mmCIF file of C-alpha atoms and ligand atoms in Angstrom:
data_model
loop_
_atom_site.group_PDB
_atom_site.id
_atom_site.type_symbol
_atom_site.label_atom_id
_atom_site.label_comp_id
_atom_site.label_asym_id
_atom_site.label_seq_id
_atom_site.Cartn_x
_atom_site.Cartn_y
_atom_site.Cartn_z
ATOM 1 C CA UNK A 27 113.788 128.463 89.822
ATOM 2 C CA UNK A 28 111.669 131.093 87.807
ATOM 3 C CA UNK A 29 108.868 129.098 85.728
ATOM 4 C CA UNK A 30 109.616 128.309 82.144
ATOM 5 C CA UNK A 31 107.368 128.707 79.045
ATOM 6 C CA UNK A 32 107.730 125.271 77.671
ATOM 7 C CA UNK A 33 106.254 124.568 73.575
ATOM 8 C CA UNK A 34 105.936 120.827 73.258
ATOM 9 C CA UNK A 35 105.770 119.945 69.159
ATOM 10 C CA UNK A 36 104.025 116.540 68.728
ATOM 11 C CA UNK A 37 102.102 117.005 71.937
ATOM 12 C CA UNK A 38 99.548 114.753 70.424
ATOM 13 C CA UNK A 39 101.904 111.544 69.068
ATOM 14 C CA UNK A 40 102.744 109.302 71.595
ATOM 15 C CA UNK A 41 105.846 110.762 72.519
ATOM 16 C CA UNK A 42 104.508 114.376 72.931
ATOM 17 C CA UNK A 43 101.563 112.920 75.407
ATOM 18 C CA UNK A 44 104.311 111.037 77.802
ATOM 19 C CA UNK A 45 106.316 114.678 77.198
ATOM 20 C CA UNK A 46 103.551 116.343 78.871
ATOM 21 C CA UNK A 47 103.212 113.549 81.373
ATOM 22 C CA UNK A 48 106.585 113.583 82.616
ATOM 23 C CA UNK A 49 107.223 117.708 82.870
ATOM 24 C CA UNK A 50 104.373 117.096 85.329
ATOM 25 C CA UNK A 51 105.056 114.017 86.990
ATOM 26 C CA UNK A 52 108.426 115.708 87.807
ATOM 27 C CA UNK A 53 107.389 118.472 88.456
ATOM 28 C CA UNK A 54 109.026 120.867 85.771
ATOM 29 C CA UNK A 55 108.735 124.350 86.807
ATOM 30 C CA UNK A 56 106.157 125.336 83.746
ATOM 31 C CA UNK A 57 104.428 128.379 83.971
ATOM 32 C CA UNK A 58 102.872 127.982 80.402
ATOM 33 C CA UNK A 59 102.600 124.909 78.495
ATOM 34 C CA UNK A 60 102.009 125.497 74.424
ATOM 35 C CA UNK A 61 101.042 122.228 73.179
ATOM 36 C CA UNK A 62 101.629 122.039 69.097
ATOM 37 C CA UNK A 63 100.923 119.727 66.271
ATOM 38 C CA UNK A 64 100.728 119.716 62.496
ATOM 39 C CA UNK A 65 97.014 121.411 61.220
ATOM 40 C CA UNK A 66 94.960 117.993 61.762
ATOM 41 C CA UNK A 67 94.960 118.542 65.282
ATOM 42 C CA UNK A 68 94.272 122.228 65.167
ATOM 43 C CA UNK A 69 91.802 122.840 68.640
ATOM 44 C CA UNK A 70 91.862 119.474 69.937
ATOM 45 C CA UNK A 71 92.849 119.257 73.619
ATOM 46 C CA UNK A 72 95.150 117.776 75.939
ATOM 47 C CA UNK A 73 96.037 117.287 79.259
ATOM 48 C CA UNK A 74 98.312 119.232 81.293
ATOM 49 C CA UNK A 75 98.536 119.032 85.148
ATOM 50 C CA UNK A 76 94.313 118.511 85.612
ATOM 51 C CA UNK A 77 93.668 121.082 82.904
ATOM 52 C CA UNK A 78 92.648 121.299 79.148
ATOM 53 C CA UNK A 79 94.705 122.809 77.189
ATOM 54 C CA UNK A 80 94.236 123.798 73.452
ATOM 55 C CA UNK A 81 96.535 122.197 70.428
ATOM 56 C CA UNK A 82 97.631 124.357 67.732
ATOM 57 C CA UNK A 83 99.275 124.090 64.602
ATOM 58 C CA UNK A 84 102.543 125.288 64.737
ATOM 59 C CA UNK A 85 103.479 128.312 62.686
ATOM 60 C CA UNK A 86 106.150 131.019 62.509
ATOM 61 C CA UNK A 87 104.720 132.743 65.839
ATOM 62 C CA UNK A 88 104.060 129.670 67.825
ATOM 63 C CA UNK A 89 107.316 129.824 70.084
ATOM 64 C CA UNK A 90 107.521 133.637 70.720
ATOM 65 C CA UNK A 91 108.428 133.926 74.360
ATOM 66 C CA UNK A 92 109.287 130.122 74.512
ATOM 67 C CA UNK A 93 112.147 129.503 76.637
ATOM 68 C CA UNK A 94 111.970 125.256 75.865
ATOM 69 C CA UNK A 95 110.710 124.039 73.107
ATOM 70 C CA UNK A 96 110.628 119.770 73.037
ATOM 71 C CA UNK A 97 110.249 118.270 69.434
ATOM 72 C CA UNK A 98 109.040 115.251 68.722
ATOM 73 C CA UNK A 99 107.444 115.284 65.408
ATOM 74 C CA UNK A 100 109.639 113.560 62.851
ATOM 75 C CA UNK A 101 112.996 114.884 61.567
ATOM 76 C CA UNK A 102 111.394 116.736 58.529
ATOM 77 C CA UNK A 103 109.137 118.849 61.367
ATOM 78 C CA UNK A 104 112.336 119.028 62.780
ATOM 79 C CA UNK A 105 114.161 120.522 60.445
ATOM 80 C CA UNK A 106 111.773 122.944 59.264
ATOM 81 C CA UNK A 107 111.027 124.407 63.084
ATOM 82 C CA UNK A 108 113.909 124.293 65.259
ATOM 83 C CA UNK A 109 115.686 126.798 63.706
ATOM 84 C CA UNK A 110 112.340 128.985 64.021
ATOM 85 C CA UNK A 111 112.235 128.111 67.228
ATOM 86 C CA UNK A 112 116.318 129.001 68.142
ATOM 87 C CA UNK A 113 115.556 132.646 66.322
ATOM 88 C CA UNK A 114 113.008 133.640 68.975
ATOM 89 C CA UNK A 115 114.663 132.774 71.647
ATOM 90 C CA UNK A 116 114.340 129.565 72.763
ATOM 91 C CA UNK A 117 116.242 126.180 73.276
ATOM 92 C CA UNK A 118 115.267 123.428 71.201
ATOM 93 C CA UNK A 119 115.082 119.643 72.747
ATOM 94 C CA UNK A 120 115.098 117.651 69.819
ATOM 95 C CA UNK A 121 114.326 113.724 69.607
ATOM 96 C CA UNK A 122 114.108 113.066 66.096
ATOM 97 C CA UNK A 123 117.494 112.006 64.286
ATOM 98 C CA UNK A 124 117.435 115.433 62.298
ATOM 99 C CA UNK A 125 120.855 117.002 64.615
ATOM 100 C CA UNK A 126 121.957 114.000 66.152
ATOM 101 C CA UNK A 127 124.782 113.786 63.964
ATOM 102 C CA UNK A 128 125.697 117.092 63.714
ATOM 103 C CA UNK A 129 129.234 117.910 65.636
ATOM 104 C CA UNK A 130 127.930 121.649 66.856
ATOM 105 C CA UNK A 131 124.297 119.786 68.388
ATOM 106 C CA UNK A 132 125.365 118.094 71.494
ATOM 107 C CA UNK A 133 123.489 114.237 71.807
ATOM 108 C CA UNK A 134 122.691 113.956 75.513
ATOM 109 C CA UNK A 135 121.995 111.254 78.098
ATOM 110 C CA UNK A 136 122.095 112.945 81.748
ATOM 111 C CA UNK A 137 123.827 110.079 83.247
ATOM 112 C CA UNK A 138 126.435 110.130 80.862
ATOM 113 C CA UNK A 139 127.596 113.477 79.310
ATOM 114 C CA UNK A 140 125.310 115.737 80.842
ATOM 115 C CA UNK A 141 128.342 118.336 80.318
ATOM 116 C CA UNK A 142 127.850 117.952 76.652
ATOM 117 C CA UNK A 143 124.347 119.831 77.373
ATOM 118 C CA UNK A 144 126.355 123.064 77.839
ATOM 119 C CA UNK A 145 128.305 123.541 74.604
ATOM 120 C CA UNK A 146 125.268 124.152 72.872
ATOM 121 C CA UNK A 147 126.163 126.404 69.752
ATOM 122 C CA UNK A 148 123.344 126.086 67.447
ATOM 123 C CA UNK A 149 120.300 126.305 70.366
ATOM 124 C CA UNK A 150 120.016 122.845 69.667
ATOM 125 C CA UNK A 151 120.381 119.883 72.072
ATOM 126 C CA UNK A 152 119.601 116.512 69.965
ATOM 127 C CA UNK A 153 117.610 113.520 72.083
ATOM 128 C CA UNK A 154 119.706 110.554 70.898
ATOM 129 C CA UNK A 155 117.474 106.875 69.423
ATOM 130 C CA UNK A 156 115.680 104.957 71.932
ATOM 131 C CA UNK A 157 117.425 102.095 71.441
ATOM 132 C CA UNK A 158 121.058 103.411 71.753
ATOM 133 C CA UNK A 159 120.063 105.194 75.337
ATOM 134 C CA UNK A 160 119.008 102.142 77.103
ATOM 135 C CA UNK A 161 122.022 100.357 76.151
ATOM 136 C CA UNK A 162 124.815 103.088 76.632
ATOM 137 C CA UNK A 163 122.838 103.789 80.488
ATOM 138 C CA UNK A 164 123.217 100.038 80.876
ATOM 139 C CA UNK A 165 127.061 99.782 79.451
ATOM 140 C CA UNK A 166 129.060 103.319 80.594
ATOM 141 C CA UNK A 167 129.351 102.486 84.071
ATOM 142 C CA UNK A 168 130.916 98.959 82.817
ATOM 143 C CA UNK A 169 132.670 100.883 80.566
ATOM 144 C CA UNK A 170 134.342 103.511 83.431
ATOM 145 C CA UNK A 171 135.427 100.107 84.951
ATOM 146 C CA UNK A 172 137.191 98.098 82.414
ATOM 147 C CA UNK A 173 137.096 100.242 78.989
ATOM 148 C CA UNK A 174 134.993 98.908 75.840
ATOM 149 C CA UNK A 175 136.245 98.159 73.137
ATOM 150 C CA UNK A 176 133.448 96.086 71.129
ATOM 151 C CA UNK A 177 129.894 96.195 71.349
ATOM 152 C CA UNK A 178 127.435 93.770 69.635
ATOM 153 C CA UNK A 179 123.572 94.651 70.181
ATOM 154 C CA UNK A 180 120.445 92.949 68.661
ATOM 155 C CA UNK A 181 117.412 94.276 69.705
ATOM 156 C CA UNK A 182 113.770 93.738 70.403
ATOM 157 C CA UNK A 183 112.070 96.999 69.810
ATOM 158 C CA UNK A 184 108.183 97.571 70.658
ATOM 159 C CA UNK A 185 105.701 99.009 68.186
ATOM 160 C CA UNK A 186 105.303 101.651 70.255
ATOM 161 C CA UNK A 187 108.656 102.947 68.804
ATOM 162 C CA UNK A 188 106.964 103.279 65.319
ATOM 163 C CA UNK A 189 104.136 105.905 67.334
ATOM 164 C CA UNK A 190 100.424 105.879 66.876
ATOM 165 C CA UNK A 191 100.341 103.824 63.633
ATOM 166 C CA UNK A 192 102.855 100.998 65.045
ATOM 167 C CA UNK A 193 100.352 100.516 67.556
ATOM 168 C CA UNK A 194 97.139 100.550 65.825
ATOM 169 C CA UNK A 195 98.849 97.785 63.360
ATOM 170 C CA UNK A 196 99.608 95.487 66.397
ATOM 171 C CA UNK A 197 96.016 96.244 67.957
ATOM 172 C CA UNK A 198 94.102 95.446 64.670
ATOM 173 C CA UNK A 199 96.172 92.611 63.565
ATOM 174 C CA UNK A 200 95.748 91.155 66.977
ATOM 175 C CA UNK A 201 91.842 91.793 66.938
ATOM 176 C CA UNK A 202 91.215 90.439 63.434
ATOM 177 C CA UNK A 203 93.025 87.087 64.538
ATOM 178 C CA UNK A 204 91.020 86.695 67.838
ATOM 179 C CA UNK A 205 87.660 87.096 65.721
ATOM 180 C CA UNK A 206 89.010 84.550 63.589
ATOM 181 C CA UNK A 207 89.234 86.874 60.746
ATOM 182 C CA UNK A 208 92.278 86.779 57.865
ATOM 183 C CA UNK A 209 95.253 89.371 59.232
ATOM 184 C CA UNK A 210 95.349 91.851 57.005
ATOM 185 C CA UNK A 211 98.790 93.931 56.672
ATOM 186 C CA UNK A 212 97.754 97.601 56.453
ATOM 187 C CA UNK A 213 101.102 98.451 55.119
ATOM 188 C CA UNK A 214 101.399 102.145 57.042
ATOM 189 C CA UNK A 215 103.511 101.284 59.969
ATOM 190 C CA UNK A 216 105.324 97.962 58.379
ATOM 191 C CA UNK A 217 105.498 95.817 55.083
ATOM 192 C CA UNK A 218 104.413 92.747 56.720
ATOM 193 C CA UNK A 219 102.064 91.489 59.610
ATOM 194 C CA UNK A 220 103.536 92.227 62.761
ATOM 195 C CA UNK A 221 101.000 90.650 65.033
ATOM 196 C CA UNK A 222 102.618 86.863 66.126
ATOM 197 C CA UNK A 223 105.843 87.860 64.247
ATOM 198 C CA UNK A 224 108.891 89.405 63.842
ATOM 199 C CA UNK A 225 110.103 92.012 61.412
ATOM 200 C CA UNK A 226 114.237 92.380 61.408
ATOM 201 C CA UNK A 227 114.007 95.939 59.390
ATOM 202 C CA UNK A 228 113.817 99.229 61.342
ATOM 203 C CA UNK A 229 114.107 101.661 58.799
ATOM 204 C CA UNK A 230 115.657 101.912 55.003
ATOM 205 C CA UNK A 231 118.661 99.743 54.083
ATOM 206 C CA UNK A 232 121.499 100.782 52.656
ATOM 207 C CA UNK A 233 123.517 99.082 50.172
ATOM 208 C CA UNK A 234 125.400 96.853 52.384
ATOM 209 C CA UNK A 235 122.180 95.723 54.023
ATOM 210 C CA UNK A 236 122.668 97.813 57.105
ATOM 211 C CA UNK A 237 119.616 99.528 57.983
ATOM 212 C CA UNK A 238 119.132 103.343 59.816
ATOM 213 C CA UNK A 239 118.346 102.098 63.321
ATOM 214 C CA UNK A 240 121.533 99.902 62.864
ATOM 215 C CA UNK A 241 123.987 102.797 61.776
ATOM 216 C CA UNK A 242 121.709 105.096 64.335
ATOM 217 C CA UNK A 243 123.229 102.420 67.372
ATOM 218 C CA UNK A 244 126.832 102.862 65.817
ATOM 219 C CA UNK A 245 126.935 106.003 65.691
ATOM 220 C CA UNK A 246 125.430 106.947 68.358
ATOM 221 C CA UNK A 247 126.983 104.725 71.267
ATOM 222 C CA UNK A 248 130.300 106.002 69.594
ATOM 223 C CA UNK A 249 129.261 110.208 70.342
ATOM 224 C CA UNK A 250 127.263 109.797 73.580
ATOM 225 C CA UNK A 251 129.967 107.856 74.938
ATOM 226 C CA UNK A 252 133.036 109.880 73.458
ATOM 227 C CA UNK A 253 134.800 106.503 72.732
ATOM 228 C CA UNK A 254 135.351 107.536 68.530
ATOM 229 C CA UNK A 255 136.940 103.867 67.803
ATOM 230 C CA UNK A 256 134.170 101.936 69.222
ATOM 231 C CA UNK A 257 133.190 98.751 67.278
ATOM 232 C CA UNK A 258 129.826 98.207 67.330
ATOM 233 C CA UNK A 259 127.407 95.837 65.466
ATOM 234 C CA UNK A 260 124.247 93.895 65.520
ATOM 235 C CA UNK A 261 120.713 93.691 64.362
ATOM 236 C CA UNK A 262 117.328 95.917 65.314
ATOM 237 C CA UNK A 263 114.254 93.795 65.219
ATOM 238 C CA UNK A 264 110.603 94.746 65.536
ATOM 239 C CA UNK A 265 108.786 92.728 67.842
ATOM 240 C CA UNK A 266 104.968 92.469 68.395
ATOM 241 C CA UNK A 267 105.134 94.306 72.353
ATOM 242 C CA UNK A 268 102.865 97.161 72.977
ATOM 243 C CA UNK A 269 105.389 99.383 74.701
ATOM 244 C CA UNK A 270 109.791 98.609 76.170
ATOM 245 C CA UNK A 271 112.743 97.615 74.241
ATOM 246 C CA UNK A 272 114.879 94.442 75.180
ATOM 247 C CA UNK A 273 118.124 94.166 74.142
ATOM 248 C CA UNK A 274 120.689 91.585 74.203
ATOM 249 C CA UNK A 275 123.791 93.019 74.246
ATOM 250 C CA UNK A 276 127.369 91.776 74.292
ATOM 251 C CA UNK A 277 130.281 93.472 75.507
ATOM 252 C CA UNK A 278 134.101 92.979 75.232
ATOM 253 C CA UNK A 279 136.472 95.307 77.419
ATOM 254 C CA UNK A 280 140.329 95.951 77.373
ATOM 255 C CA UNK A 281 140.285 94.377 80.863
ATOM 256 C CA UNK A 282 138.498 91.374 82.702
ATOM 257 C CA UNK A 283 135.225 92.187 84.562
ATOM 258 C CA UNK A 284 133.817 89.400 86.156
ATOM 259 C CA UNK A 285 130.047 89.020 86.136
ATOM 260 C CA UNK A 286 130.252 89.451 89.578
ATOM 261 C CA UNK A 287 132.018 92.930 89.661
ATOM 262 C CA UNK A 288 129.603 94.157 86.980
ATOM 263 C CA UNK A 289 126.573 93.182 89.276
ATOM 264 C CA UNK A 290 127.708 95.506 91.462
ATOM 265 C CA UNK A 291 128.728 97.976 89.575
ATOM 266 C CA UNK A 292 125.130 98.311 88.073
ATOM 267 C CA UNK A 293 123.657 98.083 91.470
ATOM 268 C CA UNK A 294 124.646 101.888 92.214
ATOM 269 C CA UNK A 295 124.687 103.225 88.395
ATOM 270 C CA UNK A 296 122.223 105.990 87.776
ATOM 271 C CA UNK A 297 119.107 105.396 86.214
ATOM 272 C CA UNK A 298 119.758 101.196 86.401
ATOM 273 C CA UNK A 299 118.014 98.495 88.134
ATOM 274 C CA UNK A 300 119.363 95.172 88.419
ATOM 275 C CA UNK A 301 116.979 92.327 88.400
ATOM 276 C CA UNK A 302 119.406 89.770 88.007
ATOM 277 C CA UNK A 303 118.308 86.317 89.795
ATOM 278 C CA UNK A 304 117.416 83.835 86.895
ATOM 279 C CA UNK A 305 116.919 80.806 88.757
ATOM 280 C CA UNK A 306 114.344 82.546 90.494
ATOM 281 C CA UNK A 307 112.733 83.380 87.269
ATOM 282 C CA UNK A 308 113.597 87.219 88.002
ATOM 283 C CA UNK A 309 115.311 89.105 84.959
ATOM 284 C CA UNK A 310 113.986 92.111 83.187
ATOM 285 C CA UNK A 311 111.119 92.455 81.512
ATOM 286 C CA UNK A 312 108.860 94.467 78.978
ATOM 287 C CA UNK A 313 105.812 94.297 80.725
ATOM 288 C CA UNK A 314 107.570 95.237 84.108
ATOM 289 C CA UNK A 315 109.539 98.592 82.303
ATOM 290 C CA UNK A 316 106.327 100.065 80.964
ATOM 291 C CA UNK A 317 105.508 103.563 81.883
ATOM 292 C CA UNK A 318 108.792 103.252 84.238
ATOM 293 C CA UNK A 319 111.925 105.219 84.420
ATOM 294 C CA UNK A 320 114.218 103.071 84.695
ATOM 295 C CA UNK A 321 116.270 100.586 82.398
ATOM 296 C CA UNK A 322 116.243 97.340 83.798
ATOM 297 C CA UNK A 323 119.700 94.972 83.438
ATOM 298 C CA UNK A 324 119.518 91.082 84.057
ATOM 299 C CA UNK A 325 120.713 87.994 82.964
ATOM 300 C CA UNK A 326 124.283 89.123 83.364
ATOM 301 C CA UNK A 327 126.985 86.070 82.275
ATOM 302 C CA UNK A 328 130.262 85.237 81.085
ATOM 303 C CA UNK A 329 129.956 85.792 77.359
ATOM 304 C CA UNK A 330 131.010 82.056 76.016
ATOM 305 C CA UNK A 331 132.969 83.127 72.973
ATOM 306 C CA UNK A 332 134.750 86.058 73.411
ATOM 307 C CA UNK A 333 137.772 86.569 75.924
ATOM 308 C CA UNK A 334 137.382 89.608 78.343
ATOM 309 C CA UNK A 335 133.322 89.903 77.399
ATOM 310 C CA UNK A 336 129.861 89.933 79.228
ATOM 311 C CA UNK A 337 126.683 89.303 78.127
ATOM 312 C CA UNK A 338 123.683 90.770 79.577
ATOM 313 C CA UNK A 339 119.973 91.499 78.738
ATOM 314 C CA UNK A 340 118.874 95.408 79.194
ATOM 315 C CA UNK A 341 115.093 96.624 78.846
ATOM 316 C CA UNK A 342 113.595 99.765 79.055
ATOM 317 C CA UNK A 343 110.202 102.034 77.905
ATOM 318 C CA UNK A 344 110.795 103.342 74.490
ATOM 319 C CA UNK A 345 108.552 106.147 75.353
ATOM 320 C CA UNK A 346 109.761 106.889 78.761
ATOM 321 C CA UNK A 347 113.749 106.934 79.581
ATOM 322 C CA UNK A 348 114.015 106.065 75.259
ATOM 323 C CA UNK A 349 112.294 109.720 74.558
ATOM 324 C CA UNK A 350 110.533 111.868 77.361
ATOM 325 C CA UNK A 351 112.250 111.416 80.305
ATOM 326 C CA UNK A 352 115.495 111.654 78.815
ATOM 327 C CA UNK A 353 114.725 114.870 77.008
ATOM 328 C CA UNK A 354 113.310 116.326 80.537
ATOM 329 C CA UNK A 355 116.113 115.463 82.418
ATOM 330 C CA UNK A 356 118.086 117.798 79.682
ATOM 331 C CA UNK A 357 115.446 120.229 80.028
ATOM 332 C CA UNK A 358 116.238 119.914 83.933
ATOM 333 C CA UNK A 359 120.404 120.546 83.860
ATOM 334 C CA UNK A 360 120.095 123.859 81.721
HETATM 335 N N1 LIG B 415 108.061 106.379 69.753
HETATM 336 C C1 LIG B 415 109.267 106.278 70.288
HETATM 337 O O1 LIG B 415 109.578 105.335 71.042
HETATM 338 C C2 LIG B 415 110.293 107.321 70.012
HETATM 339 C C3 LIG B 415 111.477 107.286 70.745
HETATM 340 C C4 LIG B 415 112.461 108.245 70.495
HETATM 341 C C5 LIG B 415 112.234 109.209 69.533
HETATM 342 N N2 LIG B 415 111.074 109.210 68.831
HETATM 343 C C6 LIG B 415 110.869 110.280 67.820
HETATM 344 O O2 LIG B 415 109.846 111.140 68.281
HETATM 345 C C7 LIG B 415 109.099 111.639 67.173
HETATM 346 C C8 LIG B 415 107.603 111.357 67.373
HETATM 347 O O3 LIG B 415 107.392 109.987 67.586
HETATM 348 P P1 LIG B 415 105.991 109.422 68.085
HETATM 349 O O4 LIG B 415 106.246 108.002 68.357
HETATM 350 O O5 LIG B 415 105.420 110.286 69.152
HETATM 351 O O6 LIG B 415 105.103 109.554 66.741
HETATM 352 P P2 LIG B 415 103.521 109.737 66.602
HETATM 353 O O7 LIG B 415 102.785 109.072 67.700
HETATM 354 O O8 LIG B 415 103.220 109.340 65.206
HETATM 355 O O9 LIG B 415 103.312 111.323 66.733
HETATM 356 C C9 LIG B 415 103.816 112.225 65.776
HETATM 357 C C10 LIG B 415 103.575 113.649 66.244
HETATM 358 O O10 LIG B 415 104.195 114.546 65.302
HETATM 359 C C11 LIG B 415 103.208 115.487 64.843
HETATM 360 N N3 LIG B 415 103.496 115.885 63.467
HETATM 361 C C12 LIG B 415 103.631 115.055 62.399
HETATM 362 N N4 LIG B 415 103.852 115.791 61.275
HETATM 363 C C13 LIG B 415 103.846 117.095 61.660
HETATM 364 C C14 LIG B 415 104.005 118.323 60.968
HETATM 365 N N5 LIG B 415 104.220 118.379 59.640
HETATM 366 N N6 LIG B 415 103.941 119.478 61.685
HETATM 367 C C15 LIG B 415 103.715 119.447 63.012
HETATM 368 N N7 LIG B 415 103.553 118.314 63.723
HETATM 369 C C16 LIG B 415 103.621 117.147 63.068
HETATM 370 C C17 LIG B 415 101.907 114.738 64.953
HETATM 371 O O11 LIG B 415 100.843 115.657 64.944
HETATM 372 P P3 LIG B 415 99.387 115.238 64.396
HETATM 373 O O12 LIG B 415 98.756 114.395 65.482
HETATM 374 O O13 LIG B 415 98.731 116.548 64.213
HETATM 375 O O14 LIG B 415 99.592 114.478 63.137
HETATM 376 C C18 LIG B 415 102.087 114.027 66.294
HETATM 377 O O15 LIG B 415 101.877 114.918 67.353
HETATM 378 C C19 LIG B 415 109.696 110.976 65.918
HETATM 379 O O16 LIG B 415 110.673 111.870 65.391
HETATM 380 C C20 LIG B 415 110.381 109.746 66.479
HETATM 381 O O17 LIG B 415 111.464 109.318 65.688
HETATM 382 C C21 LIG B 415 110.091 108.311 69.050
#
């Protein structure tokens, strides 16, 4: 394969650094890397395969030649650039929730509808929310088996999800309390402490009470998946853990599937590992899915309410299969 001139936007936001960590650790075929930013970060460096390379702000001239450009700078940045981007020439790798929705953007996880990848009319391929990947990885091949027909997630989502300022809160917070010092809420990443608690708001509310990451997990499962009737519900919940996801999802089919069968059937599924031994204290966990690929499935049971239902417990780095990865391995099938 011919090298590829590949613009990363947000190469300096937490995303954007594990973007430029991944092309290499896979070894993307890049034969130049532009790394861009909003104006604060105008000359600073970053690291790309053992060299330096310069950050610039992005402007209308910034993806001339470009053959992959890989947003991750908010949907607003979003909005404003990819269609920049698409006129000169290249195709845009979005993971901000600017196109998800959008029926002519195709929202992508390889080992699901990598097909969708292809019917690309707008230059646009949309990164779907961190939170719906691990889960839909976890339940398609479960799905394939027995057919879904209700989902119910709540989640357990890192501050690393929230970028730089979601971790400077939890490192502060967690700094002032071990100098004995009063935690003080900063307010820019969340309206409340988040150090020692728990914060069940990821993003605005709407008027029922549902909030974005919420309808994001709805929606989302429900496109990615192709299954338009899905039911879906639960609750997204911030939780004071430097970097992975948990989930605990349950999941009813149209037909039985035994704990058993679904053991199996996660054993082989791409981009799963089962850790799935409880009484052996071995399940997944946060610490263990950091700055790896994979998302991790465990604790896998009859669910003890609902008839034809499993309940399992699925974890997974935000930052890695949630956002880079995943928009690499897109990068990789076109
Ligand atoms: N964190 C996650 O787990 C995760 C997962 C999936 C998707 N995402 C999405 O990925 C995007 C970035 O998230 P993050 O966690 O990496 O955030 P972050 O650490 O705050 O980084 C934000 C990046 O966007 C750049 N940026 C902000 N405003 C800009 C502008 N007006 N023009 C150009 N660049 C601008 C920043 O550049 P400066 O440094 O110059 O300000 C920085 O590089 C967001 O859309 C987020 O929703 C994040």
């Amino acid at each position: 394969m011919n090298g590829k001139k590949v613009a990363v936007l947000g190469a300096t936001g937490l995303v954007g650094r594990e973007m430029l960590k991944t092309l290499e650790q896979r070894k993307f075929p890049v034969s130049e890397i532009v790394p861009l930013a909003s104006p604060r970060s105008e000359g600073i460096k970053v690291k790309f395969c053992g060299e330096e390379v310069t950050v610039h702000a992005v402007n209308e001239n910034s993806f001339k030649g470009v053959d992959v450009a890989i947003f991750s700078a908010g949907g607003k940045t979003s909005k404003q650039w990819a269609p920049v981007a698409v006129a000169s020439g290249a195709t845009v790798i979005d993971n901000s929730s600017a196109w998800r929705m959008d029926p002519d953007v195709p929202l992508v996880v390889p080992e699901i509808n990598p097909e969708d990848a292809h019917g690309c009319k707008k230059g646009i391929i949309a990164n779907p929310n961190c939170a719906t990947i691990q889960a839909v990885v976890a339940l398609y091949p479960l799905h394939k088996e027995a057919g879904l027909v209700y989902i119910n997630i709540s989640t357990y989502q890192s501050v690393s999800g929230t970028g730089k300022k979601g971790l400077d809160a939890l490192t502060n917070e967690s700094f002032a309390w071990a100098r004995g010092e009063d935690v003080k809420c900063e307010g820019k990443a969340y309206p409340h402490q988040i150090a020692f608690n728990l914060l069940p708001h990821i993003g605005p509310f709407d008027d029922e009470g549902i909030s974005e990451e919420e309808w994001k997990m709805v929606n989302e499962s429900r496109k990615i998946m192709h299954i338009p009737d899905l039911r879906v519900s639960g609750i997204t919940v911030r939780v004071p853990v430097f970097r992975a996801h948990g989930e605990s999802v349950t999941a009813q089919f149209k037909n039985e599937l035994t704990p058993q069968r679904a053991r199996e059937i996660l054993k082989t599924a791409p981009g799963v590992i089962l850790r799935d031994d409880p009484k052996n204290n071995i399940y997944p966990l946060p610490i263990e899915a950091a700055d790896n690929d994979a998302v991790y499935v465990g604790r896998i049971r009859r669910d003890t309410g609902l008839n034809n239902a499993l309940a399992m417990w699925v974890v997974s780095d935000n930052l890695r299969k949630g956002a880079a990865l995943n928009a690499v391995q897109i990068a990789e099938i076109l």
